[in-house]
Amino acid sequence: MKKKILALLMAGLMGFTMVACGGGSAGGNSGIEQKKAKDVEFGEKIETEDFTVDIVKDWKAEKEDEEGGGNSVNADFINDDVFASVSFLISTENVTQEEMDKEVREMMKAEGEEEPKEVEPITIDGVKLKGLEMTEEDSEFSETMKSMIYYGFAKEKPFAIIIVDGNDGKENSKIAEIWSMVDTIKFK
């Protein structure tokens, strides 16, 4: 179930791809300081043509070139009790703000019973990203899973961050580690 949602979100986003919201301030991050892990140890730094990101130790990460142009970095943490994933995607496709807003909302809605809700935007390395989130109950595993997408333009290219927190609100949630990785993004 969780894997299916992630795969569909990824396929949908890369199929037509990322996007939109205006530029940002002249640099810096906002909206994530309180969400980061207090003590976190980073492992590798992954570099793509367009950005770099530091991956938290013990997370499995891979870089991929995307069909149609662009690239992504996907990081997962999975064990018997925890499932968490984050993907950083950049595309070379031309899309408008309106197209992206509509497509992202429709894609998220197709994955759950509820309407995705807007959340506070964040700013990463000076790039402002809009946010949507959706929470889904998984009766099979009696847990709550939260999916979030933040999207905007980085150096005029569509960029998105997809977060899946399979242990939403529980002690073993890895969401703070995800925010710590998000905080390390640097655009080229």
PDB file of C-alpha atoms in Angstrom:
ATOM      1  CA  MET A   1       0.000   0.000   0.000  1.00  0.00           C
ATOM      2  CA  LYS A   2       2.632   2.540   1.064  1.00  0.00           C
ATOM      3  CA  LYS A   3       4.968   1.501  -1.727  1.00  0.00           C
ATOM      4  CA  LYS A   4       2.110   1.751  -4.225  1.00  0.00           C
ATOM      5  CA  ILE A   5       1.270   5.290  -3.184  1.00  0.00           C
ATOM      6  CA  LEU A   6       4.892   6.360  -3.376  1.00  0.00           C
ATOM      7  CA  ALA A   7       5.334   4.735  -6.785  1.00  0.00           C
ATOM      8  CA  LEU A   8       2.208   6.405  -8.133  1.00  0.00           C
ATOM      9  CA  LEU A   9       3.175   9.790  -6.747  1.00  0.00           C
ATOM     10  CA  MET A  10       6.621   9.437  -8.278  1.00  0.00           C
ATOM     11  CA  ALA A  11       5.325   8.235 -11.640  1.00  0.00           C
ATOM     12  CA  GLY A  12       2.714  10.958 -11.775  1.00  0.00           C
ATOM     13  CA  LEU A  13       5.089  13.716 -10.877  1.00  0.00           C
ATOM     14  CA  MET A  14       7.873  12.657 -13.177  1.00  0.00           C
ATOM     15  CA  GLY A  15       5.450  11.732 -15.960  1.00  0.00           C
ATOM     16  CA  PHE A  16       4.412  15.256 -16.399  1.00  0.00           C
ATOM     17  CA  THR A  17       6.472  16.858 -13.833  1.00  0.00           C
ATOM     18  CA  MET A  18       7.109  19.299 -11.233  1.00  0.00           C
ATOM     19  CA  VAL A  19       6.594  22.802 -10.723  1.00  0.00           C
ATOM     20  CA  ALA A  20       5.544  26.002  -9.805  1.00  0.00           C
ATOM     21  CA  CYS A  21       5.187  28.896  -7.558  1.00  0.00           C
ATOM     22  CA  GLY A  22       7.126  32.066  -7.907  1.00  0.00           C
ATOM     23  CA  GLY A  23      10.747  32.600  -7.156  1.00  0.00           C
ATOM     24  CA  GLY A  24      11.922  33.037  -3.642  1.00  0.00           C
ATOM     25  CA  SER A  25      14.013  35.285  -1.521  1.00  0.00           C
ATOM     26  CA  ALA A  26      17.711  35.801  -2.006  1.00  0.00           C
ATOM     27  CA  GLY A  27      18.726  32.650  -0.176  1.00  0.00           C
ATOM     28  CA  GLY A  28      18.291  30.765   3.053  1.00  0.00           C
ATOM     29  CA  ASN A  29      15.668  28.392   4.380  1.00  0.00           C
ATOM     30  CA  SER A  30      12.441  29.073   6.215  1.00  0.00           C
ATOM     31  CA  GLY A  31       9.557  27.055   7.523  1.00  0.00           C
ATOM     32  CA  ILE A  32      11.610  24.035   8.559  1.00  0.00           C
ATOM     33  CA  GLU A  33      13.852  25.067  11.449  1.00  0.00           C
ATOM     34  CA  GLN A  34      11.521  23.729  14.158  1.00  0.00           C
ATOM     35  CA  LYS A  35      10.886  20.496  12.248  1.00  0.00           C
ATOM     36  CA  LYS A  36      14.490  19.277  11.934  1.00  0.00           C
ATOM     37  CA  ALA A  37      16.080  16.571  14.072  1.00  0.00           C
ATOM     38  CA  LYS A  38      18.200  18.037  16.871  1.00  0.00           C
ATOM     39  CA  ASP A  39      21.102  15.596  16.535  1.00  0.00           C
ATOM     40  CA  VAL A  40      21.500  13.946  13.192  1.00  0.00           C
ATOM     41  CA  GLU A  41      24.482  12.326  11.533  1.00  0.00           C
ATOM     42  CA  PHE A  42      24.821  12.659   7.788  1.00  0.00           C
ATOM     43  CA  GLY A  43      26.392  10.035   5.557  1.00  0.00           C
ATOM     44  CA  GLU A  44      26.892  10.776   1.883  1.00  0.00           C
ATOM     45  CA  LYS A  45      26.350  13.986  -0.075  1.00  0.00           C
ATOM     46  CA  ILE A  46      24.632  13.335  -3.399  1.00  0.00           C
ATOM     47  CA  GLU A  47      25.243  15.711  -6.284  1.00  0.00           C
ATOM     48  CA  THR A  48      23.103  16.066  -9.422  1.00  0.00           C
ATOM     49  CA  GLU A  49      23.439  18.531 -12.297  1.00  0.00           C
ATOM     50  CA  ASP A  50      21.087  20.924 -10.540  1.00  0.00           C
ATOM     51  CA  PHE A  51      21.402  20.450  -6.777  1.00  0.00           C
ATOM     52  CA  THR A  52      23.170  18.709  -3.890  1.00  0.00           C
ATOM     53  CA  VAL A  53      21.605  17.092  -0.827  1.00  0.00           C
ATOM     54  CA  ASP A  54      23.105  15.439   2.265  1.00  0.00           C
ATOM     55  CA  ILE A  55      21.612  12.058   3.186  1.00  0.00           C
ATOM     56  CA  VAL A  56      21.149  11.019   6.823  1.00  0.00           C
ATOM     57  CA  LYS A  57      23.268   8.029   7.844  1.00  0.00           C
ATOM     58  CA  ASP A  58      21.454   4.644   7.647  1.00  0.00           C
ATOM     59  CA  TRP A  59      19.130   5.858   4.888  1.00  0.00           C
ATOM     60  CA  LYS A  60      19.373   4.154   1.490  1.00  0.00           C
ATOM     61  CA  ALA A  61      19.630   6.701  -1.323  1.00  0.00           C
ATOM     62  CA  GLU A  62      19.988   6.653  -5.085  1.00  0.00           C
ATOM     63  CA  LYS A  63      20.269   9.209  -7.843  1.00  0.00           C
ATOM     64  CA  GLU A  64      18.382   8.736 -11.109  1.00  0.00           C
ATOM     65  CA  ASP A  65      18.202  10.511 -14.446  1.00  0.00           C
ATOM     66  CA  GLU A  66      14.581  11.021 -15.442  1.00  0.00           C
ATOM     67  CA  GLU A  67      13.013  10.358 -18.834  1.00  0.00           C
ATOM     68  CA  GLY A  68      12.409  13.596 -20.675  1.00  0.00           C
ATOM     69  CA  GLY A  69      15.168  15.402 -18.778  1.00  0.00           C
ATOM     70  CA  GLY A  70      15.936  16.201 -15.191  1.00  0.00           C
ATOM     71  CA  ASN A  71      17.020  14.028 -12.294  1.00  0.00           C
ATOM     72  CA  SER A  72      16.023  12.867  -8.855  1.00  0.00           C
ATOM     73  CA  VAL A  73      17.445  11.694  -5.561  1.00  0.00           C
ATOM     74  CA  ASN A  74      15.333   9.176  -3.644  1.00  0.00           C
ATOM     75  CA  ALA A  75      16.052   8.236  -0.022  1.00  0.00           C
ATOM     76  CA  ASP A  76      14.250   5.543   2.004  1.00  0.00           C
ATOM     77  CA  PHE A  77      14.325   4.244   5.548  1.00  0.00           C
ATOM     78  CA  ILE A  78      12.556   0.911   5.974  1.00  0.00           C
ATOM     79  CA  ASN A  79      12.613  -1.672   8.748  1.00  0.00           C
ATOM     80  CA  ASP A  80       9.986  -3.786  10.533  1.00  0.00           C
ATOM     81  CA  ASP A  81       8.504  -0.789  12.346  1.00  0.00           C
ATOM     82  CA  VAL A  82       9.284   2.214  10.185  1.00  0.00           C
ATOM     83  CA  PHE A  83       8.670   3.330   6.632  1.00  0.00           C
ATOM     84  CA  ALA A  84       9.750   6.766   5.457  1.00  0.00           C
ATOM     85  CA  SER A  85      10.750   8.136   2.095  1.00  0.00           C
ATOM     86  CA  VAL A  86      11.762  11.431   0.540  1.00  0.00           C
ATOM     87  CA  SER A  87      12.380  12.275  -3.107  1.00  0.00           C
ATOM     88  CA  PHE A  88      13.909  15.417  -4.539  1.00  0.00           C
ATOM     89  CA  LEU A  89      13.010  15.874  -8.222  1.00  0.00           C
ATOM     90  CA  ILE A  90      13.922  18.436 -10.843  1.00  0.00           C
ATOM     91  CA  SER A  91      12.655  18.513 -14.406  1.00  0.00           C
ATOM     92  CA  THR A  92      13.436  20.271 -17.658  1.00  0.00           C
ATOM     93  CA  GLU A  93       9.798  20.214 -18.810  1.00  0.00           C
ATOM     94  CA  ASN A  94       7.920  23.440 -19.437  1.00  0.00           C
ATOM     95  CA  VAL A  95       4.801  23.668 -17.303  1.00  0.00           C
ATOM     96  CA  THR A  96       2.863  26.587 -15.912  1.00  0.00           C
ATOM     97  CA  GLN A  97       1.995  27.282 -12.300  1.00  0.00           C
ATOM     98  CA  GLU A  98      -1.679  26.556 -12.996  1.00  0.00           C
ATOM     99  CA  GLU A  99      -0.953  23.237 -14.749  1.00  0.00           C
ATOM    100  CA  MET A 100       1.187  22.068 -11.890  1.00  0.00           C
ATOM    101  CA  ASP A 101      -1.230  23.142  -9.166  1.00  0.00           C
ATOM    102  CA  LYS A 102      -4.042  21.225 -10.871  1.00  0.00           C
ATOM    103  CA  GLU A 103      -2.017  18.105 -11.675  1.00  0.00           C
ATOM    104  CA  VAL A 104      -0.438  17.741  -8.221  1.00  0.00           C
ATOM    105  CA  ARG A 105      -3.805  18.172  -6.486  1.00  0.00           C
ATOM    106  CA  GLU A 106      -5.524  15.642  -8.792  1.00  0.00           C
ATOM    107  CA  MET A 107      -2.708  13.148  -8.386  1.00  0.00           C
ATOM    108  CA  MET A 108      -2.803  13.321  -4.596  1.00  0.00           C
ATOM    109  CA  LYS A 109      -6.601  13.118  -4.527  1.00  0.00           C
ATOM    110  CA  ALA A 110      -6.516   9.974  -6.682  1.00  0.00           C
ATOM    111  CA  GLU A 111      -4.446   8.293  -3.966  1.00  0.00           C
ATOM    112  CA  GLY A 112      -6.749   8.892  -1.031  1.00  0.00           C
ATOM    113  CA  GLU A 113     -10.302   9.441   0.032  1.00  0.00           C
ATOM    114  CA  GLU A 114      -9.787  13.005   1.127  1.00  0.00           C
ATOM    115  CA  GLU A 115      -8.947  16.290  -0.528  1.00  0.00           C
ATOM    116  CA  PRO A 116      -5.276  17.233  -0.070  1.00  0.00           C
ATOM    117  CA  LYS A 117      -4.916  20.307   2.123  1.00  0.00           C
ATOM    118  CA  GLU A 118      -2.596  23.233   1.604  1.00  0.00           C
ATOM    119  CA  VAL A 119       0.138  23.647   4.181  1.00  0.00           C
ATOM    120  CA  GLU A 120       2.493  26.522   4.934  1.00  0.00           C
ATOM    121  CA  PRO A 121       5.008  27.043   2.129  1.00  0.00           C
ATOM    122  CA  ILE A 122       8.692  26.488   2.839  1.00  0.00           C
ATOM    123  CA  THR A 123      11.777  28.191   1.423  1.00  0.00           C
ATOM    124  CA  ILE A 124      14.832  26.101   0.557  1.00  0.00           C
ATOM    125  CA  ASP A 125      18.062  27.802  -0.556  1.00  0.00           C
ATOM    126  CA  GLY A 126      16.025  30.865  -1.513  1.00  0.00           C
ATOM    127  CA  VAL A 127      13.401  28.895  -3.474  1.00  0.00           C
ATOM    128  CA  LYS A 128       9.808  29.159  -2.218  1.00  0.00           C
ATOM    129  CA  LEU A 129       7.855  25.891  -2.447  1.00  0.00           C
ATOM    130  CA  LYS A 130       4.087  25.488  -2.108  1.00  0.00           C
ATOM    131  CA  GLY A 131       2.913  22.566   0.009  1.00  0.00           C
ATOM    132  CA  LEU A 132       0.082  20.021  -0.006  1.00  0.00           C
ATOM    133  CA  GLU A 133      -0.419  17.151   2.423  1.00  0.00           C
ATOM    134  CA  MET A 134      -2.733  14.228   2.846  1.00  0.00           C
ATOM    135  CA  THR A 135      -3.149  11.772   5.714  1.00  0.00           C
ATOM    136  CA  GLU A 136      -4.349   8.240   5.123  1.00  0.00           C
ATOM    137  CA  GLU A 137      -5.331   5.528   7.570  1.00  0.00           C
ATOM    138  CA  ASP A 138      -3.952   2.092   6.735  1.00  0.00           C
ATOM    139  CA  SER A 139      -6.273  -0.373   8.459  1.00  0.00           C
ATOM    140  CA  GLU A 140      -4.162  -3.336   7.357  1.00  0.00           C
ATOM    141  CA  PHE A 141      -1.237  -2.098   9.448  1.00  0.00           C
ATOM    142  CA  SER A 142      -3.235   0.133  11.841  1.00  0.00           C
ATOM    143  CA  GLU A 143      -1.087   3.120  11.209  1.00  0.00           C
ATOM    144  CA  THR A 144      -1.454   6.578   9.779  1.00  0.00           C
ATOM    145  CA  MET A 145       0.589   7.590   6.774  1.00  0.00           C
ATOM    146  CA  LYS A 146       1.170  11.189   5.752  1.00  0.00           C
ATOM    147  CA  SER A 147       2.149  12.225   2.213  1.00  0.00           C
ATOM    148  CA  MET A 148       3.412  15.713   1.450  1.00  0.00           C
ATOM    149  CA  ILE A 149       4.493  17.433  -1.743  1.00  0.00           C
ATOM    150  CA  TYR A 150       6.329  20.753  -1.846  1.00  0.00           C
ATOM    151  CA  TYR A 151       6.857  22.216  -5.292  1.00  0.00           C
ATOM    152  CA  GLY A 152       8.120  25.307  -7.077  1.00  0.00           C
ATOM    153  CA  PHE A 153      10.745  26.563  -9.533  1.00  0.00           C
ATOM    154  CA  ALA A 154      14.477  26.272  -8.833  1.00  0.00           C
ATOM    155  CA  LYS A 155      16.605  28.235 -11.309  1.00  0.00           C
ATOM    156  CA  GLU A 156      13.534  28.317 -13.595  1.00  0.00           C
ATOM    157  CA  LYS A 157      13.219  24.516 -13.567  1.00  0.00           C
ATOM    158  CA  PRO A 158      10.293  22.651 -11.993  1.00  0.00           C
ATOM    159  CA  PHE A 159      11.364  21.176  -8.621  1.00  0.00           C
ATOM    160  CA  ALA A 160       9.472  19.066  -6.082  1.00  0.00           C
ATOM    161  CA  ILE A 161      10.030  17.326  -2.779  1.00  0.00           C
ATOM    162  CA  ILE A 162       7.803  14.309  -2.075  1.00  0.00           C
ATOM    163  CA  ILE A 163       7.683  13.104   1.526  1.00  0.00           C
ATOM    164  CA  VAL A 164       5.998   9.931   2.777  1.00  0.00           C
ATOM    165  CA  ASP A 165       5.923   9.458   6.554  1.00  0.00           C
ATOM    166  CA  GLY A 166       4.582   5.960   7.186  1.00  0.00           C
ATOM    167  CA  ASN A 167       4.576   6.456  10.952  1.00  0.00           C
ATOM    168  CA  ASP A 168       2.868   9.823  11.198  1.00  0.00           C
ATOM    169  CA  GLY A 169       2.749  11.102  14.733  1.00  0.00           C
ATOM    170  CA  LYS A 170       4.374   8.047  16.285  1.00  0.00           C
ATOM    171  CA  GLU A 171       7.584   7.985  18.303  1.00  0.00           C
ATOM    172  CA  ASN A 172       9.457   6.102  15.590  1.00  0.00           C
ATOM    173  CA  SER A 173       8.548   8.586  12.831  1.00  0.00           C
ATOM    174  CA  LYS A 174      11.544   9.670  10.724  1.00  0.00           C
ATOM    175  CA  ILE A 175      10.010  12.983   9.674  1.00  0.00           C
ATOM    176  CA  ALA A 176      12.544  15.100  11.605  1.00  0.00           C
ATOM    177  CA  GLU A 177      15.394  13.345   9.757  1.00  0.00           C
ATOM    178  CA  ILE A 178      13.651  14.065   6.449  1.00  0.00           C
ATOM    179  CA  TRP A 179      13.426  17.770   7.320  1.00  0.00           C
ATOM    180  CA  SER A 180      17.124  17.717   8.226  1.00  0.00           C
ATOM    181  CA  MET A 181      17.919  16.433   4.709  1.00  0.00           C
ATOM    182  CA  VAL A 182      15.610  19.004   3.098  1.00  0.00           C
ATOM    183  CA  ASP A 183      17.524  21.706   4.969  1.00  0.00           C
ATOM    184  CA  THR A 184      20.798  20.694   3.238  1.00  0.00           C
ATOM    185  CA  ILE A 185      19.580  21.215  -0.347  1.00  0.00           C
ATOM    186  CA  LYS A 186      21.694  23.631  -2.369  1.00  0.00           C
ATOM    187  CA  PHE A 187      20.765  24.592  -5.921  1.00  0.00           C
ATOM    188  CA  LYS A 188      23.475  25.182  -8.518  1.00  0.00           C
TER     189      LYS A 188
END
